[in-house]
Amino acid sequence: SNILATSNGFSLYTFLVLAESEELSYGITRDTKHIQTLNNLKKRSEFTLNELMVKTNDNDSQQKRLFSVSMLKDSLFNKLYALNLRLNNEQISPYWMEQEIQKISNLIDQIDVINDEMLSEEDFLLEKRVEAYLSKIKITPLISLLMVLISIGIFLISFKKINDSRKELSKRQLLL
């Protein structure tokens, strides 16, 4: 499961990749609903990022990574909006366009690297939790068995003392 995934099943990384794809699609189709879609993806990615910040508030390293993702996300959307403004200008050189698309791809790649780091840390933490769980389920039956043996031992000692006291009482009654 992806640490950048939220309760609604979508991931922050997915929203950001969709934003990149939407911009590239606009470069080809010039669909007028593009800005609305881009704004919607930005809002959804911000909501998802905030949700992740809350979910990981007890993990400083994940918080730092999410802060980096937030900065990269802002840069990504700034580049997408700037590219969008320039795409309306017919005098754009293909070289410039290729450079801008490469910069946007680099931002997505950086976010992907952070995503992988977050997943690796979560996998490590999950392994530690599984080891702790397995350790507890092995120890619990042993402790229960030890408690039963101690209880039986106390019962036997008590029974022996009661029996010894009964015998002593019987001997004293015979002497009287």
mmCIF file with all atom_site columns, C-alpha atoms in Angstrom:
data_model
loop_
_atom_site.group_PDB
_atom_site.id
_atom_site.type_symbol
_atom_site.label_atom_id
_atom_site.label_alt_id
_atom_site.label_comp_id
_atom_site.label_asym_id
_atom_site.label_entity_id
_atom_site.label_seq_id
_atom_site.pdbx_PDB_ins_code
_atom_site.Cartn_x
_atom_site.Cartn_y
_atom_site.Cartn_z
_atom_site.occupancy
_atom_site.B_iso_or_equiv
_atom_site.pdbx_formal_charge
_atom_site.auth_seq_id
_atom_site.auth_comp_id
_atom_site.auth_asym_id
_atom_site.auth_atom_id
_atom_site.pdbx_PDB_model_num
ATOM 1   C CA . SER A 1 1   ? 0.000   0.000   0.000   1.00 0.00 ? 1   SER A CA 1
ATOM 2   C CA . ASN A 1 2   ? 1.218   3.429   -0.863  1.00 0.00 ? 2   ASN A CA 1
ATOM 3   C CA . ILE A 1 3   ? 1.991   5.825   1.995   1.00 0.00 ? 3   ILE A CA 1
ATOM 4   C CA . LEU A 1 4   ? 0.912   8.609   -0.274  1.00 0.00 ? 4   LEU A CA 1
ATOM 5   C CA . ALA A 1 5   ? -2.482  6.934   -0.561  1.00 0.00 ? 5   ALA A CA 1
ATOM 6   C CA . THR A 1 6   ? -5.386  8.375   1.362   1.00 0.00 ? 6   THR A CA 1
ATOM 7   C CA . SER A 1 7   ? -8.634  6.997   2.672   1.00 0.00 ? 7   SER A CA 1
ATOM 8   C CA . ASN A 1 8   ? -10.371 7.717   -0.626  1.00 0.00 ? 8   ASN A CA 1
ATOM 9   C CA . GLY A 1 9   ? -7.956  5.363   -2.377  1.00 0.00 ? 9   GLY A CA 1
ATOM 10  C CA . PHE A 1 10  ? -6.258  7.949   -4.536  1.00 0.00 ? 10  PHE A CA 1
ATOM 11  C CA . SER A 1 11  ? -2.666  8.929   -4.076  1.00 0.00 ? 11  SER A CA 1
ATOM 12  C CA . LEU A 1 12  ? -1.042  12.306  -4.088  1.00 0.00 ? 12  LEU A CA 1
ATOM 13  C CA . TYR A 1 13  ? 1.425   11.035  -6.642  1.00 0.00 ? 13  TYR A CA 1
ATOM 14  C CA . THR A 1 14  ? -1.459  10.023  -8.924  1.00 0.00 ? 14  THR A CA 1
ATOM 15  C CA . PHE A 1 15  ? -2.971  13.510  -8.763  1.00 0.00 ? 15  PHE A CA 1
ATOM 16  C CA . LEU A 1 16  ? 0.357   15.115  -9.618  1.00 0.00 ? 16  LEU A CA 1
ATOM 17  C CA . VAL A 1 17  ? 0.993   12.770  -12.544 1.00 0.00 ? 17  VAL A CA 1
ATOM 18  C CA . LEU A 1 18  ? -2.542  13.457  -13.766 1.00 0.00 ? 18  LEU A CA 1
ATOM 19  C CA . ALA A 1 19  ? -1.813  17.183  -13.630 1.00 0.00 ? 19  ALA A CA 1
ATOM 20  C CA . GLU A 1 20  ? 1.306   16.667  -15.744 1.00 0.00 ? 20  GLU A CA 1
ATOM 21  C CA . SER A 1 21  ? -0.655  14.549  -18.215 1.00 0.00 ? 21  SER A CA 1
ATOM 22  C CA . GLU A 1 22  ? -3.438  17.112  -18.359 1.00 0.00 ? 22  GLU A CA 1
ATOM 23  C CA . GLU A 1 23  ? -0.968  19.838  -19.285 1.00 0.00 ? 23  GLU A CA 1
ATOM 24  C CA . LEU A 1 24  ? 0.590   17.711  -22.006 1.00 0.00 ? 24  LEU A CA 1
ATOM 25  C CA . SER A 1 25  ? -2.890  16.870  -23.275 1.00 0.00 ? 25  SER A CA 1
ATOM 26  C CA . TYR A 1 26  ? -3.759  20.570  -23.387 1.00 0.00 ? 26  TYR A CA 1
ATOM 27  C CA . GLY A 1 27  ? -0.625  21.203  -25.427 1.00 0.00 ? 27  GLY A CA 1
ATOM 28  C CA . ILE A 1 28  ? -2.035  18.869  -28.046 1.00 0.00 ? 28  ILE A CA 1
ATOM 29  C CA . THR A 1 29  ? -5.821  19.366  -27.893 1.00 0.00 ? 29  THR A CA 1
ATOM 30  C CA . ARG A 1 30  ? -6.218  22.947  -26.592 1.00 0.00 ? 30  ARG A CA 1
ATOM 31  C CA . ASP A 1 31  ? -9.314  21.804  -24.661 1.00 0.00 ? 31  ASP A CA 1
ATOM 32  C CA . THR A 1 32  ? -10.865 24.821  -22.914 1.00 0.00 ? 32  THR A CA 1
ATOM 33  C CA . LYS A 1 33  ? -11.792 22.810  -19.790 1.00 0.00 ? 33  LYS A CA 1
ATOM 34  C CA . HIS A 1 34  ? -8.110  22.251  -19.121 1.00 0.00 ? 34  HIS A CA 1
ATOM 35  C CA . ILE A 1 35  ? -7.660  25.022  -16.532 1.00 0.00 ? 35  ILE A CA 1
ATOM 36  C CA . GLN A 1 36  ? -10.682 23.823  -14.575 1.00 0.00 ? 36  GLN A CA 1
ATOM 37  C CA . THR A 1 37  ? -9.278  20.283  -14.511 1.00 0.00 ? 37  THR A CA 1
ATOM 38  C CA . LEU A 1 38  ? -5.840  21.550  -13.500 1.00 0.00 ? 38  LEU A CA 1
ATOM 39  C CA . ASN A 1 39  ? -7.339  23.631  -10.665 1.00 0.00 ? 39  ASN A CA 1
ATOM 40  C CA . ASN A 1 40  ? -9.369  20.630  -9.516  1.00 0.00 ? 40  ASN A CA 1
ATOM 41  C CA . LEU A 1 41  ? -6.265  18.419  -9.493  1.00 0.00 ? 41  LEU A CA 1
ATOM 42  C CA . LYS A 1 42  ? -4.369  21.069  -7.523  1.00 0.00 ? 42  LYS A CA 1
ATOM 43  C CA . LYS A 1 43  ? -7.134  21.255  -4.897  1.00 0.00 ? 43  LYS A CA 1
ATOM 44  C CA . ARG A 1 44  ? -7.340  17.482  -4.631  1.00 0.00 ? 44  ARG A CA 1
ATOM 45  C CA . SER A 1 45  ? -3.566  17.145  -4.311  1.00 0.00 ? 45  SER A CA 1
ATOM 46  C CA . GLU A 1 46  ? -3.503  19.824  -1.582  1.00 0.00 ? 46  GLU A CA 1
ATOM 47  C CA . PHE A 1 47  ? -6.329  18.086  0.283   1.00 0.00 ? 47  PHE A CA 1
ATOM 48  C CA . THR A 1 48  ? -4.537  14.747  -0.005  1.00 0.00 ? 48  THR A CA 1
ATOM 49  C CA . LEU A 1 49  ? -1.249  16.274  1.131   1.00 0.00 ? 49  LEU A CA 1
ATOM 50  C CA . ASN A 1 50  ? -2.939  17.796  4.194   1.00 0.00 ? 50  ASN A CA 1
ATOM 51  C CA . GLU A 1 51  ? -4.584  14.471  4.969   1.00 0.00 ? 51  GLU A CA 1
ATOM 52  C CA . LEU A 1 52  ? -1.191  12.757  4.788   1.00 0.00 ? 52  LEU A CA 1
ATOM 53  C CA . MET A 1 53  ? 0.380   15.389  7.041   1.00 0.00 ? 53  MET A CA 1
ATOM 54  C CA . VAL A 1 54  ? -2.238  14.563  9.676   1.00 0.00 ? 54  VAL A CA 1
ATOM 55  C CA . LYS A 1 55  ? -1.762  10.794  9.266   1.00 0.00 ? 55  LYS A CA 1
ATOM 56  C CA . THR A 1 56  ? 2.021   11.018  9.630   1.00 0.00 ? 56  THR A CA 1
ATOM 57  C CA . ASN A 1 57  ? 2.194   13.713  12.313  1.00 0.00 ? 57  ASN A CA 1
ATOM 58  C CA . ASP A 1 58  ? 4.037   11.331  14.669  1.00 0.00 ? 58  ASP A CA 1
ATOM 59  C CA . ASN A 1 59  ? 6.832   10.615  12.171  1.00 0.00 ? 59  ASN A CA 1
ATOM 60  C CA . ASP A 1 60  ? 9.278   13.505  11.696  1.00 0.00 ? 60  ASP A CA 1
ATOM 61  C CA . SER A 1 61  ? 11.086  12.007  8.705   1.00 0.00 ? 61  SER A CA 1
ATOM 62  C CA . GLN A 1 62  ? 7.813   11.456  6.835   1.00 0.00 ? 62  GLN A CA 1
ATOM 63  C CA . GLN A 1 63  ? 6.736   15.007  7.715   1.00 0.00 ? 63  GLN A CA 1
ATOM 64  C CA . LYS A 1 64  ? 9.974   16.370  6.226   1.00 0.00 ? 64  LYS A CA 1
ATOM 65  C CA . ARG A 1 65  ? 9.436   14.333  3.089   1.00 0.00 ? 65  ARG A CA 1
ATOM 66  C CA . LEU A 1 66  ? 5.861   15.559  2.786   1.00 0.00 ? 66  LEU A CA 1
ATOM 67  C CA . PHE A 1 67  ? 7.098   19.130  3.187   1.00 0.00 ? 67  PHE A CA 1
ATOM 68  C CA . SER A 1 68  ? 9.489   18.488  0.290   1.00 0.00 ? 68  SER A CA 1
ATOM 69  C CA . VAL A 1 69  ? 6.638   17.006  -1.735  1.00 0.00 ? 69  VAL A CA 1
ATOM 70  C CA . SER A 1 70  ? 4.580   20.102  -0.957  1.00 0.00 ? 70  SER A CA 1
ATOM 71  C CA . MET A 1 71  ? 7.341   22.376  -2.251  1.00 0.00 ? 71  MET A CA 1
ATOM 72  C CA . LEU A 1 72  ? 7.766   20.240  -5.379  1.00 0.00 ? 72  LEU A CA 1
ATOM 73  C CA . LYS A 1 73  ? 3.991   20.181  -5.888  1.00 0.00 ? 73  LYS A CA 1
ATOM 74  C CA . ASP A 1 74  ? 3.885   23.984  -5.747  1.00 0.00 ? 74  ASP A CA 1
ATOM 75  C CA . SER A 1 75  ? 6.746   24.188  -8.247  1.00 0.00 ? 75  SER A CA 1
ATOM 76  C CA . LEU A 1 76  ? 4.992   21.686  -10.480 1.00 0.00 ? 76  LEU A CA 1
ATOM 77  C CA . PHE A 1 77  ? 1.747   23.618  -10.584 1.00 0.00 ? 77  PHE A CA 1
ATOM 78  C CA . ASN A 1 78  ? 3.587   26.928  -11.066 1.00 0.00 ? 78  ASN A CA 1
ATOM 79  C CA . LYS A 1 79  ? 5.402   25.416  -14.044 1.00 0.00 ? 79  LYS A CA 1
ATOM 80  C CA . LEU A 1 80  ? 2.162   23.963  -15.395 1.00 0.00 ? 80  LEU A CA 1
ATOM 81  C CA . TYR A 1 81  ? 0.363   27.304  -15.134 1.00 0.00 ? 81  TYR A CA 1
ATOM 82  C CA . ALA A 1 82  ? 3.318   29.143  -16.706 1.00 0.00 ? 82  ALA A CA 1
ATOM 83  C CA . LEU A 1 83  ? 3.465   26.602  -19.504 1.00 0.00 ? 83  LEU A CA 1
ATOM 84  C CA . ASN A 1 84  ? -0.268  26.967  -19.983 1.00 0.00 ? 84  ASN A CA 1
ATOM 85  C CA . LEU A 1 85  ? 0.068   30.725  -20.448 1.00 0.00 ? 85  LEU A CA 1
ATOM 86  C CA . ARG A 1 86  ? 2.867   30.274  -22.957 1.00 0.00 ? 86  ARG A CA 1
ATOM 87  C CA . LEU A 1 87  ? 0.996   27.581  -24.899 1.00 0.00 ? 87  LEU A CA 1
ATOM 88  C CA . ASN A 1 88  ? -1.536  30.192  -25.954 1.00 0.00 ? 88  ASN A CA 1
ATOM 89  C CA . ASN A 1 89  ? 1.313   32.020  -27.700 1.00 0.00 ? 89  ASN A CA 1
ATOM 90  C CA . GLU A 1 90  ? 1.783   30.588  -31.178 1.00 0.00 ? 90  GLU A CA 1
ATOM 91  C CA . GLN A 1 91  ? 5.471   31.603  -31.337 1.00 0.00 ? 91  GLN A CA 1
ATOM 92  C CA . ILE A 1 92  ? 6.782   28.968  -28.940 1.00 0.00 ? 92  ILE A CA 1
ATOM 93  C CA . SER A 1 93  ? 9.855   27.137  -30.110 1.00 0.00 ? 93  SER A CA 1
ATOM 94  C CA . PRO A 1 94  ? 9.749   23.329  -29.955 1.00 0.00 ? 94  PRO A CA 1
ATOM 95  C CA . TYR A 1 95  ? 13.081  23.386  -28.101 1.00 0.00 ? 95  TYR A CA 1
ATOM 96  C CA . TRP A 1 96  ? 11.660  25.610  -25.346 1.00 0.00 ? 96  TRP A CA 1
ATOM 97  C CA . MET A 1 97  ? 8.576   23.418  -25.119 1.00 0.00 ? 97  MET A CA 1
ATOM 98  C CA . GLU A 1 98  ? 10.723  20.289  -24.813 1.00 0.00 ? 98  GLU A CA 1
ATOM 99  C CA . GLN A 1 99  ? 12.831  21.915  -22.078 1.00 0.00 ? 99  GLN A CA 1
ATOM 100 C CA . GLU A 1 100 ? 9.744   22.903  -20.059 1.00 0.00 ? 100 GLU A CA 1
ATOM 101 C CA . ILE A 1 101 ? 8.231   19.441  -20.377 1.00 0.00 ? 101 ILE A CA 1
ATOM 102 C CA . GLN A 1 102 ? 11.543  17.962  -19.206 1.00 0.00 ? 102 GLN A CA 1
ATOM 103 C CA . LYS A 1 103 ? 11.556  20.287  -16.154 1.00 0.00 ? 103 LYS A CA 1
ATOM 104 C CA . ILE A 1 104 ? 8.021   19.174  -15.316 1.00 0.00 ? 104 ILE A CA 1
ATOM 105 C CA . SER A 1 105 ? 9.008   15.513  -15.733 1.00 0.00 ? 105 SER A CA 1
ATOM 106 C CA . ASN A 1 106 ? 11.997  16.085  -13.449 1.00 0.00 ? 106 ASN A CA 1
ATOM 107 C CA . LEU A 1 107 ? 9.706   17.436  -10.737 1.00 0.00 ? 107 LEU A CA 1
ATOM 108 C CA . ILE A 1 108 ? 7.490   14.356  -11.039 1.00 0.00 ? 108 ILE A CA 1
ATOM 109 C CA . ASP A 1 109 ? 10.598  12.151  -10.891 1.00 0.00 ? 109 ASP A CA 1
ATOM 110 C CA . GLN A 1 110 ? 11.744  13.908  -7.687  1.00 0.00 ? 110 GLN A CA 1
ATOM 111 C CA . ILE A 1 111 ? 8.326   13.352  -6.144  1.00 0.00 ? 111 ILE A CA 1
ATOM 112 C CA . ASP A 1 112 ? 8.514   9.707   -7.201  1.00 0.00 ? 112 ASP A CA 1
ATOM 113 C CA . VAL A 1 113 ? 11.880  9.324   -5.439  1.00 0.00 ? 113 VAL A CA 1
ATOM 114 C CA . ILE A 1 114 ? 10.402  10.792  -2.242  1.00 0.00 ? 114 ILE A CA 1
ATOM 115 C CA . ASN A 1 115 ? 7.402   8.481   -2.622  1.00 0.00 ? 115 ASN A CA 1
ATOM 116 C CA . ASP A 1 116 ? 9.758   5.499   -2.848  1.00 0.00 ? 116 ASP A CA 1
ATOM 117 C CA . GLU A 1 117 ? 11.665  6.678   0.251   1.00 0.00 ? 117 GLU A CA 1
ATOM 118 C CA . MET A 1 118 ? 8.424   7.002   2.177   1.00 0.00 ? 118 MET A CA 1
ATOM 119 C CA . LEU A 1 119 ? 7.316   3.547   1.088   1.00 0.00 ? 119 LEU A CA 1
ATOM 120 C CA . SER A 1 120 ? 10.666  2.057   2.114   1.00 0.00 ? 120 SER A CA 1
ATOM 121 C CA . GLU A 1 121 ? 10.397  3.596   5.561   1.00 0.00 ? 121 GLU A CA 1
ATOM 122 C CA . GLU A 1 122 ? 6.824   2.395   5.962   1.00 0.00 ? 122 GLU A CA 1
ATOM 123 C CA . ASP A 1 123 ? 7.870   -1.118  4.894   1.00 0.00 ? 123 ASP A CA 1
ATOM 124 C CA . PHE A 1 124 ? 10.650  -1.051  7.490   1.00 0.00 ? 124 PHE A CA 1
ATOM 125 C CA . LEU A 1 125 ? 8.255   0.146   10.199  1.00 0.00 ? 125 LEU A CA 1
ATOM 126 C CA . LEU A 1 126 ? 5.759   -2.533  9.213   1.00 0.00 ? 126 LEU A CA 1
ATOM 127 C CA . GLU A 1 127 ? 8.456   -5.202  9.529   1.00 0.00 ? 127 GLU A CA 1
ATOM 128 C CA . LYS A 1 128 ? 9.281   -3.933  13.030  1.00 0.00 ? 128 LYS A CA 1
ATOM 129 C CA . ARG A 1 129 ? 5.597   -4.020  14.016  1.00 0.00 ? 129 ARG A CA 1
ATOM 130 C CA . VAL A 1 130 ? 5.241   -7.564  12.663  1.00 0.00 ? 130 VAL A CA 1
ATOM 131 C CA . GLU A 1 131 ? 8.345   -8.692  14.579  1.00 0.00 ? 131 GLU A CA 1
ATOM 132 C CA . ALA A 1 132 ? 6.998   -7.125  17.784  1.00 0.00 ? 132 ALA A CA 1
ATOM 133 C CA . TYR A 1 133 ? 3.633   -8.803  17.231  1.00 0.00 ? 133 TYR A CA 1
ATOM 134 C CA . LEU A 1 134 ? 5.202   -12.197 16.572  1.00 0.00 ? 134 LEU A CA 1
ATOM 135 C CA . SER A 1 135 ? 7.357   -11.803 19.651  1.00 0.00 ? 135 SER A CA 1
ATOM 136 C CA . LYS A 1 136 ? 4.307   -11.043 21.764  1.00 0.00 ? 136 LYS A CA 1
ATOM 137 C CA . ILE A 1 137 ? 2.294   -13.965 20.444  1.00 0.00 ? 137 ILE A CA 1
ATOM 138 C CA . LYS A 1 138 ? 5.205   -16.313 21.241  1.00 0.00 ? 138 LYS A CA 1
ATOM 139 C CA . ILE A 1 139 ? 5.731   -14.930 24.755  1.00 0.00 ? 139 ILE A CA 1
ATOM 140 C CA . THR A 1 140 ? 2.071   -14.753 25.799  1.00 0.00 ? 140 THR A CA 1
ATOM 141 C CA . PRO A 1 141 ? 1.423   -18.526 25.795  1.00 0.00 ? 141 PRO A CA 1
ATOM 142 C CA . LEU A 1 142 ? 4.696   -19.130 27.646  1.00 0.00 ? 142 LEU A CA 1
ATOM 143 C CA . ILE A 1 143 ? 3.792   -16.603 30.307  1.00 0.00 ? 143 ILE A CA 1
ATOM 144 C CA . SER A 1 144 ? 0.321   -18.145 30.611  1.00 0.00 ? 144 SER A CA 1
ATOM 145 C CA . LEU A 1 145 ? 1.830   -21.612 31.015  1.00 0.00 ? 145 LEU A CA 1
ATOM 146 C CA . LEU A 1 146 ? 4.273   -20.323 33.631  1.00 0.00 ? 146 LEU A CA 1
ATOM 147 C CA . MET A 1 147 ? 1.411   -18.702 35.560  1.00 0.00 ? 147 MET A CA 1
ATOM 148 C CA . VAL A 1 148 ? -0.556  -21.988 35.505  1.00 0.00 ? 148 VAL A CA 1
ATOM 149 C CA . LEU A 1 149 ? 2.485   -23.912 36.788  1.00 0.00 ? 149 LEU A CA 1
ATOM 150 C CA . ILE A 1 150 ? 3.050   -21.378 39.572  1.00 0.00 ? 150 ILE A CA 1
ATOM 151 C CA . SER A 1 151 ? -0.636  -21.584 40.529  1.00 0.00 ? 151 SER A CA 1
ATOM 152 C CA . ILE A 1 152 ? -0.481  -25.391 40.646  1.00 0.00 ? 152 ILE A CA 1
ATOM 153 C CA . GLY A 1 153 ? 2.702   -25.172 42.732  1.00 0.00 ? 153 GLY A CA 1
ATOM 154 C CA . ILE A 1 154 ? 1.042   -22.804 45.223  1.00 0.00 ? 154 ILE A CA 1
ATOM 155 C CA . PHE A 1 155 ? -1.997  -25.092 45.379  1.00 0.00 ? 155 PHE A CA 1
ATOM 156 C CA . LEU A 1 156 ? 0.196   -28.171 46.072  1.00 0.00 ? 156 LEU A CA 1
ATOM 157 C CA . ILE A 1 157 ? 2.207   -26.381 48.765  1.00 0.00 ? 157 ILE A CA 1
ATOM 158 C CA . SER A 1 158 ? -1.000  -25.151 50.409  1.00 0.00 ? 158 SER A CA 1
ATOM 159 C CA . PHE A 1 159 ? -2.566  -28.610 50.232  1.00 0.00 ? 159 PHE A CA 1
ATOM 160 C CA . LYS A 1 160 ? 0.565   -30.168 51.789  1.00 0.00 ? 160 LYS A CA 1
ATOM 161 C CA . LYS A 1 161 ? 0.525   -27.644 54.653  1.00 0.00 ? 161 LYS A CA 1
ATOM 162 C CA . ILE A 1 162 ? -3.164  -28.259 55.261  1.00 0.00 ? 162 ILE A CA 1
ATOM 163 C CA . ASN A 1 163 ? -2.564  -32.022 55.197  1.00 0.00 ? 163 ASN A CA 1
ATOM 164 C CA . ASP A 1 164 ? 0.437   -31.695 57.582  1.00 0.00 ? 164 ASP A CA 1
ATOM 165 C CA . SER A 1 165 ? -1.659  -29.543 59.922  1.00 0.00 ? 165 SER A CA 1
ATOM 166 C CA . ARG A 1 166 ? -4.482  -32.110 59.839  1.00 0.00 ? 166 ARG A CA 1
ATOM 167 C CA . LYS A 1 167 ? -2.040  -34.936 60.694  1.00 0.00 ? 167 LYS A CA 1
ATOM 168 C CA . GLU A 1 168 ? -0.518  -32.886 63.525  1.00 0.00 ? 168 GLU A CA 1
ATOM 169 C CA . LEU A 1 169 ? -3.987  -32.144 64.868  1.00 0.00 ? 169 LEU A CA 1
ATOM 170 C CA . SER A 1 170 ? -4.883  -35.858 64.689  1.00 0.00 ? 170 SER A CA 1
ATOM 171 C CA . LYS A 1 171 ? -1.703  -36.804 66.635  1.00 0.00 ? 171 LYS A CA 1
ATOM 172 C CA . ARG A 1 172 ? -2.471  -34.229 69.324  1.00 0.00 ? 172 ARG A CA 1
ATOM 173 C CA . GLN A 1 173 ? -6.028  -35.441 69.644  1.00 0.00 ? 173 GLN A CA 1
ATOM 174 C CA . LEU A 1 174 ? -4.781  -39.009 70.120  1.00 0.00 ? 174 LEU A CA 1
ATOM 175 C CA . LEU A 1 175 ? -2.354  -37.889 72.812  1.00 0.00 ? 175 LEU A CA 1
ATOM 176 C CA . LEU A 1 176 ? -5.105  -36.201 74.726  1.00 0.00 ? 176 LEU A CA 1
#
